[in-house]
Amino acid sequence: MRILLANDDGFHAPGLWPLYEALLPLGDVWVCAPEREQSARSHALTMHKPLRARERKPQCYAISGTPADCVYLGLHGLLKDRPDVIVSGVNRGANLGNDVLYSGTVAAAMEGALHGIPAVAVSLHFDWTQEVETLHFDEAARIGAQVTRQVLEHGLPHRRLLNVNVPNRPHVEGLRVVPLGERLYDVLADHRTDPRGRPYWWIGGAPQGFAGGEESDGAVCEEGFATITPLSADLTDHDELQRVRAWFS
Ligand code: MN
């Protein structure tokens, strides 16, 4: 089996290499990761400047682009043969509920799905006050490899991926397959002044828990379970098709 591993935290991020190690027993692993952090870049592609890919070790490339660039370039430029699965992560931070729309980690997996390759995104859910040294990336990597093994065995339908979130603990309670919920954040646009007297802004506030019910991903992950949510590239709201059609008939 051939595996393409990407992330959005960058080539030197602490979550990438435990997942690399965990995937090695499953097959031939290639890495295409951004040379710098690209979190919250979603599905951006670099189309107006060149991309550089530097092979830092055999089959492992640091790329001067976004997570989606990395997978695109891996599939169509760097790998000799088509991979059987795309894996993205382990992200330093959860991608629960509506996070998936902003996530570079999920976008890297989605880029694989758009090219017809089944994909898995893996993220570690922790409290942002926790130090990096206390993060259990090894456990998240173990779960990520376990899910990847199932995807390789069973496959996924066209343009689908599995979004996996793992709570930060040495041993998770188990795995649960659940829908996305809603992740709540403080809404913030903080207006400040720089040392030269010019105004600037910071957007985005602290996480404020979850909505969407006890059986949705955020609530279940908070209980200590790794969550798995199948996602589709088709964002069509099929329930609304008839209602909106009626407006124009
Ligand atoms: Mn990230």
Coordinates of C-alpha atoms and ligand atoms in Angstrom, one line a residue:
M1 CA 0.0 0.0 0.0
R2 CA 1.2 3.5 -0.8
I3 CA 0.3 6.3 1.7
L4 CA 0.6 10.1 1.2
L5 CA 0.8 11.9 4.5
A6 CA 0.2 15.7 4.7
N7 CA -0.6 18.2 7.5
D8 CA -1.3 21.9 8.0
D9 CA 1.0 22.6 11.0
G10 CA 4.1 22.2 8.9
F11 CA 6.9 19.8 8.1
H12 CA 8.5 20.2 11.6
A13 CA 5.2 20.0 13.6
P14 CA 5.1 17.7 16.6
G15 CA 2.1 15.8 15.3
L16 CA 3.4 14.8 11.9
W17 CA 6.2 12.4 12.7
P18 CA 4.3 10.2 15.3
L19 CA 1.7 9.6 12.6
Y20 CA 4.4 8.9 10.0
E21 CA 5.9 6.2 12.4
A22 CA 2.4 4.7 13.0
L23 CA 1.7 4.5 9.3
L24 CA 5.0 2.8 8.3
P25 CA 3.8 -0.7 9.1
L26 CA 0.9 -0.2 6.7
G27 CA 3.0 0.5 3.6
D28 CA 5.2 2.9 1.7
V29 CA 4.8 6.3 3.3
W30 CA 5.5 9.6 1.5
V31 CA 5.3 13.0 3.2
C32 CA 4.2 16.3 1.5
A33 CA 3.9 19.0 4.2
P34 CA 4.0 22.8 4.1
E35 CA 7.4 24.2 5.1
R36 CA 5.6 26.7 7.4
E37 CA 2.4 26.5 9.5
Q38 CA -0.7 26.8 7.4
S39 CA -3.5 26.3 9.9
A40 CA -6.9 27.8 9.1
R41 CA -5.9 28.2 5.5
S42 CA -8.8 25.9 4.5
H43 CA -8.7 24.7 0.9
A44 CA -6.5 27.6 -0.6
L45 CA -4.4 26.8 -3.6
T46 CA -1.3 28.8 -4.7
M47 CA -1.9 29.8 -8.3
H48 CA 0.0 33.1 -8.7
K49 CA 3.5 32.2 -7.7
P50 CA 5.8 29.2 -8.0
L51 CA 5.9 26.3 -5.5
R52 CA 9.2 24.9 -4.2
A53 CA 9.4 21.3 -2.9
R54 CA 12.5 20.4 -1.0
E55 CA 13.2 16.7 -0.2
R56 CA 14.3 16.8 3.5
K57 CA 14.7 13.1 3.7
P58 CA 13.9 10.3 1.2
Q59 CA 10.2 10.6 0.1
C60 CA 9.6 13.5 2.5
Y61 CA 9.1 16.9 1.0
A62 CA 8.7 20.4 2.6
I63 CA 6.7 22.5 0.3
S64 CA 6.3 26.3 0.1
G65 CA 2.5 26.2 -0.2
T66 CA -0.8 25.3 1.5
P67 CA -2.0 21.9 2.6
A68 CA -4.1 21.5 -0.5
D69 CA -1.0 22.5 -2.6
C70 CA 1.0 19.7 -0.9
V71 CA -1.5 17.0 -1.8
Y72 CA -2.0 18.3 -5.3
L73 CA 1.7 18.4 -5.9
G74 CA 2.3 15.1 -4.3
L75 CA -0.3 13.4 -6.5
H76 CA 0.6 15.0 -9.8
G77 CA 4.3 15.9 -9.4
L78 CA 6.3 14.2 -6.6
L79 CA 5.0 10.7 -6.1
K80 CA 6.0 8.1 -8.7
D81 CA 2.7 6.3 -8.4
R82 CA -0.8 7.0 -7.2
P83 CA -1.3 6.5 -3.4
D84 CA -4.0 4.2 -2.0
V85 CA -4.9 6.6 0.8
I86 CA -4.2 10.2 1.9
V87 CA -3.7 10.9 5.6
S88 CA -3.5 14.3 7.1
G89 CA -2.3 15.2 10.6
V90 CA -2.0 14.8 13.5
N91 CA -3.2 18.4 13.8
R92 CA -2.3 20.3 16.9
G93 CA -5.9 21.1 17.9
A94 CA -9.4 19.7 17.3
N95 CA -11.3 20.0 14.0
L96 CA -14.8 19.5 15.4
G97 CA -18.1 20.7 14.0
N98 CA -17.7 23.8 11.8
D99 CA -14.0 23.8 12.3
V100 CA -13.8 21.5 9.3
L101 CA -14.7 24.5 7.0
Y102 CA -11.6 26.4 8.1
S103 CA -9.2 23.5 8.6
G104 CA -6.2 23.0 6.4
T105 CA -5.9 19.5 7.9
V106 CA -9.3 18.5 6.6
A107 CA -8.7 20.4 3.3
A108 CA -5.5 18.3 2.6
A109 CA -7.6 15.1 3.1
M110 CA -10.4 16.6 1.0
E111 CA -8.0 17.4 -1.8
G112 CA -7.2 13.7 -2.0
A113 CA -10.9 12.8 -2.0
L114 CA -11.5 15.3 -4.9
H115 CA -8.9 13.3 -6.8
G116 CA -10.7 10.1 -6.1
I117 CA -8.5 8.8 -3.3
P118 CA -10.0 7.9 0.1
A119 CA -8.7 10.1 2.9
V120 CA -8.4 10.4 6.6
A121 CA -7.9 13.7 8.6
V122 CA -6.6 13.2 12.2
S123 CA -6.7 16.0 14.9
L124 CA -5.8 16.1 18.6
H125 CA -8.4 17.7 20.9
F126 CA -6.9 19.5 23.9
D127 CA -7.4 22.5 26.1
W128 CA -5.3 25.4 24.6
T129 CA -3.8 26.1 28.0
Q130 CA -2.0 22.7 28.0
E131 CA 1.7 22.7 27.1
V132 CA 2.9 20.9 24.0
E133 CA 4.9 18.5 26.2
T134 CA 1.6 17.2 27.7
L135 CA 0.1 16.3 24.3
H136 CA -0.5 12.6 23.5
F137 CA 0.3 12.7 19.8
D138 CA 1.3 9.1 19.9
E139 CA -2.2 8.0 21.0
A140 CA -3.8 10.1 18.2
A141 CA -1.3 8.6 15.7
R142 CA -2.2 5.1 16.8
I143 CA -5.9 5.8 16.3
G144 CA -5.2 7.5 13.0
A145 CA -3.3 4.5 11.7
Q146 CA -6.1 2.2 13.0
V147 CA -8.7 4.2 11.1
T148 CA -6.5 4.3 8.0
R149 CA -6.1 0.5 8.1
Q150 CA -9.9 0.2 8.0
V151 CA -10.2 2.6 5.1
L152 CA -7.6 0.6 3.1
E153 CA -9.5 -2.6 3.8
H154 CA -13.1 -1.3 3.1
G155 CA -12.5 1.7 0.9
L156 CA -14.7 4.9 0.8
P157 CA -17.2 6.1 -1.8
H158 CA -16.0 8.7 -4.3
R159 CA -15.1 12.1 -2.9
R160 CA -15.4 11.1 0.8
L161 CA -13.1 11.3 3.7
L162 CA -13.1 10.4 7.4
N163 CA -12.6 13.2 9.9
V164 CA -11.1 11.8 13.1
N165 CA -10.7 13.7 16.4
V166 CA -8.8 12.2 19.4
P167 CA -9.1 13.5 22.9
N168 CA -5.8 14.3 24.6
R169 CA -5.2 11.4 27.0
P170 CA -2.8 8.4 27.1
H171 CA -5.6 6.0 26.3
V172 CA -8.9 6.9 24.7
E173 CA -12.2 5.4 25.9
G174 CA -12.9 3.9 22.5
L175 CA -14.0 5.0 19.0
R176 CA -17.5 6.4 18.1
V177 CA -18.8 7.2 14.6
V178 CA -20.9 10.4 15.0
P179 CA -22.1 13.4 13.0
L180 CA -20.6 16.9 13.2
G181 CA -22.0 19.3 15.8
E182 CA -21.3 23.0 16.2
R183 CA -18.2 24.4 17.7
L184 CA -18.7 27.8 19.4
Y185 CA -16.1 30.5 19.7
D186 CA -16.0 34.0 21.2
V187 CA -16.6 36.3 18.3
L188 CA -13.9 38.9 18.5
A189 CA -12.4 41.7 16.4
D190 CA -9.8 43.2 18.7
H191 CA -8.7 46.7 17.7
R192 CA -5.2 47.6 18.8
T193 CA -2.5 50.1 18.1
D194 CA 1.1 49.2 17.1
P195 CA 4.3 50.8 18.5
R196 CA 4.3 53.3 15.6
G197 CA 0.7 54.4 16.3
R198 CA -1.0 52.6 13.5
P199 CA -4.2 50.6 14.1
Y200 CA -4.3 46.8 13.6
W201 CA -6.8 44.0 14.3
W202 CA -6.8 40.5 15.7
I203 CA -9.8 38.3 14.8
G204 CA -11.0 35.1 16.3
G205 CA -11.7 34.4 20.0
A206 CA -11.3 31.5 22.4
P207 CA -13.3 28.3 22.1
Q208 CA -16.6 28.3 24.0
G209 CA -17.7 24.7 24.0
F210 CA -20.0 22.8 21.7
A211 CA -23.7 22.7 20.5
G212 CA -25.5 20.2 18.3
G213 CA -26.4 17.5 20.9
E214 CA -24.9 14.9 23.1
E215 CA -24.3 12.5 20.1
S216 CA -22.4 15.0 18.0
D217 CA -18.6 15.0 17.6
G218 CA -17.6 17.7 20.1
A219 CA -19.7 16.4 23.0
V220 CA -18.5 12.8 22.4
C221 CA -14.9 13.7 22.1
E222 CA -15.1 15.7 25.3
E223 CA -16.3 12.5 27.0
G224 CA -12.9 10.9 26.1
F225 CA -13.9 9.0 22.9
A226 CA -12.1 9.3 19.6
T227 CA -14.7 10.5 17.1
I228 CA -15.0 9.5 13.4
T229 CA -17.2 11.5 11.0
P230 CA -17.6 10.7 7.3
L231 CA -17.5 13.8 5.2
S232 CA -18.5 14.3 1.6
A233 CA -17.2 16.9 -0.9
D234 CA -20.8 17.3 -2.0
L235 CA -22.1 20.2 0.1
T236 CA -25.5 20.3 -1.5
D237 CA -28.3 20.6 1.0
H238 CA -30.7 18.0 -0.5
D239 CA -33.4 18.8 2.0
E240 CA -33.6 22.4 0.7
L241 CA -33.6 21.6 -3.0
Q242 CA -37.4 21.3 -3.3
R243 CA -38.2 24.3 -1.1
V244 CA -35.8 26.7 -3.0
R245 CA -37.0 25.3 -6.4
A246 CA -40.5 26.3 -5.5
W247 CA -39.4 30.0 -5.2
F248 CA -38.5 30.0 -8.9
S249 CA -41.1 27.8 -10.4
Ligands
MN1 MN -3.1 23.1 12.2

